[in-house]
């Protein structure tokens, strides 16, 4: 398939918001100042599990400068979260260190913090359960003893089965088994969470929040606080990085509104870095006990996995990461039989939210290591085994995913060639160097998890010729604003400079699910393209009246006749000719795009995305056999992007994702003190976000499969860059020093321990290579 | 509210420290300000040393190197003469924090904050450094090892300041600083290892190893000179030195690694550091070039 001829789409253009961000001119939420605004602060639990015996706020209330002190006893609030298991301000119990117990609004930060110190909370400390395996034991302390609808500490189960796994295991020539684990990690955005809430005299609530599922946020705010959701405006200042952390509402958002209500003044609540780690959502640890079997020819026969998601104290988005993890277990490569038994377990610690990749890096870490273990056991080259088993266009996976366009084989061939795989893998052990690969599948055409997976778009053209796209979507640094402007410029036929993208607030924007699941370019892009096409048709109709021709085209802002090219006019003149007359009109258009997908049924079968993204990475590492340090020397990536709307931005997304994956693979972790459930080191230094020095040269190959449903052929690519990195790095370490790293991050002491103890592949059936 | 005093001379600074109880000297501020911000300290008076130009700069007189306490880590990192004559010192400076931090941070501040994992003490210890201390009752000079009393504690008396660090850097001496970290920059050492080796031809005349982050204070490992001296390079003895160093270590277990792990790393890094120091001493290493931070290079010939 050849790409449509384009003038703007496919060009390497700088991001529209880059100059103001780079020069520090952009105004983030924390830069905003509302007259009369107070500073909020939250009193958090120091205990992982405790009963709240009493709260005395009288001394805090008496402190001059304090305008409101709130706690569960003096506010109206309802439970929120999946299973309605959480409250903005905890009433009976705290269930993790950092739980919100009370909050203060005061004239400045120093006063607010002093007031927190004057609040007297009496706790009765309860035994804490930090390890999910302990939480599953009979007689384990019940973290949500009020929930009669669940079994012990298991808040959810996600069970899937297709084919006959047990029969396939009997037929398999080789089976490998192991448990693969991931750590508690954080999104790690530079901007911490900041929210401002203000009620006007009529009772209308305005909230400024760098959130990106803004309509869900508004509904949850209203539902939980008993407000009228039609009387709330959510304004979205520029987002200083999210990576999923700012996807949706969090406890402090509710608390800020409660403070503004109690104080009858605007209130700003800004998280410190420490609070960001302790009090906002994380990527929860997940443990995959996985078996993979293949026949003697290397065809994968089955995957069988028992998963424990160590979800933390409450069910936020993290509880649903299993949806995405499941796609990889059932649908990465052709796997006829698969079984997944998953328990989402409450523990007394920081609870999981939505972080870029959303369950997939963890799942891919297990699945793609076993792919190489199977290959090794069969004496086959793992890249060849991948190509042999690769998904192909036209496949429908056992989970019902309809693979339309599929560049997986091309991606594998690309990284194999670029990395010198055949010449170098397994041949650098004398220098402790190795190559490892991993591929991924991820939604690339939206992800239907609600009734609608749609996004609205509106176009207006004004008398200057400025074209505004008002999109339901949000820009959070991923470059969607630029991509959407390019799509509109292309579709209308004007230069990029004529298009502005507006996504300011819920009063202005048409409805959208929000930014998640790598869906914005695909879904918001299709909506923008539809609206732009409708506006262009109106524009050409207006020009047709003036030019007296109906075979008009528009290119670079000039409307002309195909048959008589000298009959032409600038497009903005056509707008004015339509507008500035009696009974005139202005050009506006709307569109709503909801991808042709289906919700999964109760057995988790259904085509949730209109297309799927694929990619493959090869990592090259050097392992220090004395210290266990792993140095990533090279990362080759190839991604099926459908079509790159803006190749520079696509490469930037893939590279940025890869660096995030490098952090996951090697350094990022929030260790928890097991006895007390508190984070050992909630700071950016110990957390181990990678720096530029930790990022090697990242080679990016864009594979364009021109998806027929994508806007100009594009697929979503927001998360793919990071998904295969931990698996590829682990496989490279296995190649370099012959160990099998079953936990990420591969912090040096773990690697040294595995080298010293000889942690290797566990082939439970069939001949192992060694 | 914090009061900031800005003396123009060392005498004035010493007078302010003597007059104002609890006054804290402020050098680059990369530790003091952080401690204030996180509530670890709450001083009411800061004495800003930034105008004391006499305490700033690198001087080399014959084989003797003198570095003023207010010299920035960045200056030390980029000094070509230091890189040629006492490579471990700028090599350690090179891995401390980020460029922005190195521009602000000072040698005196790094020593006086007395963090067990600080980068600068081990390389200075293997060069046999002494510190010049200025105080209300005049000056005194002590071996660097005697400056450290424990984590975050020095033997300085109230009102005393470190003015300069001095050490010999003879041309037959090579030195090296290596460290283990979780990430490859902007990290504190899990283990810091410095080594120096002096030679006569290819024969080792003396060797010294100093460690950071594996004991309450940075320290020199005893017995290394006796083990290595009077013979040419011997990898087995270097390995033995590593085991000795590990045995002399008493690290804690924390978020940057367990005690056992840190001892393993000491055993691995000490022979590498000695090997690189030896190569530098015999001229088998490009002058002034730093090693990879974990020293993972081809073994010396």
mmCIF file of C-alpha atoms in Angstrom, chain A residues 624 626-627, chain B residues 175-178 191-197 204 207-211 221 224 227-228 233-246 262-280 285 291 294-300:
data_model
loop_
_atom_site.group_PDB
_atom_site.id
_atom_site.type_symbol
_atom_site.label_atom_id
_atom_site.label_comp_id
_atom_site.label_asym_id
_atom_site.label_seq_id
_atom_site.Cartn_x
_atom_site.Cartn_y
_atom_site.Cartn_z
ATOM 1 C CA UNK A 624 30.523 -5.998 35.272
ATOM 2 C CA UNK A 626 32.706 -7.828 39.878
ATOM 3 C CA UNK A 627 30.016 -5.297 40.769
ATOM 4 C CA UNK B 175 46.423 7.036 41.462
ATOM 5 C CA UNK B 176 42.888 6.071 40.599
ATOM 6 C CA UNK B 177 39.346 6.499 41.955
ATOM 7 C CA UNK B 178 36.573 4.022 41.093
ATOM 8 C CA UNK B 191 31.337 1.866 47.293
ATOM 9 C CA UNK B 192 34.175 4.305 46.602
ATOM 10 C CA UNK B 193 37.702 2.990 46.095
ATOM 11 C CA UNK B 194 40.894 4.990 45.652
ATOM 12 C CA UNK B 195 44.337 3.539 45.144
ATOM 13 C CA UNK B 196 47.796 4.954 44.682
ATOM 14 C CA UNK B 197 50.917 3.104 43.585
ATOM 15 C CA UNK B 204 56.279 -1.061 43.246
ATOM 16 C CA UNK B 207 50.784 1.219 47.461
ATOM 17 C CA UNK B 208 47.821 2.656 49.338
ATOM 18 C CA UNK B 209 44.091 1.915 49.221
ATOM 19 C CA UNK B 210 41.368 4.083 50.762
ATOM 20 C CA UNK B 211 37.638 3.362 50.844
ATOM 21 C CA UNK B 221 43.191 0.066 54.422
ATOM 22 C CA UNK B 224 48.463 -2.913 51.403
ATOM 23 C CA UNK B 227 51.692 -6.740 50.504
ATOM 24 C CA UNK B 228 52.489 -4.986 47.230
ATOM 25 C CA UNK B 233 52.815 -5.825 39.442
ATOM 26 C CA UNK B 234 51.240 -9.060 40.629
ATOM 27 C CA UNK B 235 47.523 -9.537 39.950
ATOM 28 C CA UNK B 236 47.241 -12.173 42.650
ATOM 29 C CA UNK B 237 48.541 -9.798 45.282
ATOM 30 C CA UNK B 238 46.175 -7.120 44.008
ATOM 31 C CA UNK B 239 43.354 -9.618 44.481
ATOM 32 C CA UNK B 240 44.621 -10.306 47.991
ATOM 33 C CA UNK B 241 44.620 -6.563 48.652
ATOM 34 C CA UNK B 242 40.974 -6.537 47.556
ATOM 35 C CA UNK B 243 40.129 -9.286 50.050
ATOM 36 C CA UNK B 244 42.010 -7.444 52.773
ATOM 37 C CA UNK B 245 40.091 -4.285 51.993
ATOM 38 C CA UNK B 246 36.785 -6.149 52.080
ATOM 39 C CA UNK B 262 29.392 -3.811 49.303
ATOM 40 C CA UNK B 263 32.181 -6.050 50.568
ATOM 41 C CA UNK B 264 32.074 -8.040 47.312
ATOM 42 C CA UNK B 265 32.350 -4.808 45.367
ATOM 43 C CA UNK B 266 35.306 -3.648 47.456
ATOM 44 C CA UNK B 267 37.061 -6.937 46.668
ATOM 45 C CA UNK B 268 36.349 -6.447 42.958
ATOM 46 C CA UNK B 269 37.217 -2.758 42.645
ATOM 47 C CA UNK B 270 40.402 -2.607 44.744
ATOM 48 C CA UNK B 271 42.529 -4.713 42.346
ATOM 49 C CA UNK B 272 41.197 -2.709 39.404
ATOM 50 C CA UNK B 273 42.010 0.594 41.075
ATOM 51 C CA UNK B 274 45.478 -0.634 42.005
ATOM 52 C CA UNK B 275 45.998 -1.866 38.441
ATOM 53 C CA UNK B 276 45.038 1.444 36.887
ATOM 54 C CA UNK B 277 47.105 3.374 39.451
ATOM 55 C CA UNK B 278 50.066 1.142 38.608
ATOM 56 C CA UNK B 279 49.634 1.706 34.889
ATOM 57 C CA UNK B 280 49.493 5.423 35.481
ATOM 58 C CA UNK B 285 47.967 4.979 30.650
ATOM 59 C CA UNK B 291 38.971 5.530 33.706
ATOM 60 C CA UNK B 294 33.823 0.947 37.594
ATOM 61 C CA UNK B 295 37.319 0.490 36.116
ATOM 62 C CA UNK B 296 36.148 -2.308 33.838
ATOM 63 C CA UNK B 297 39.026 -2.172 31.346
ATOM 64 C CA UNK B 298 41.507 -4.637 29.954
ATOM 65 C CA UNK B 299 43.821 -5.976 32.653
ATOM 66 C CA UNK B 300 47.224 -4.242 32.789
#
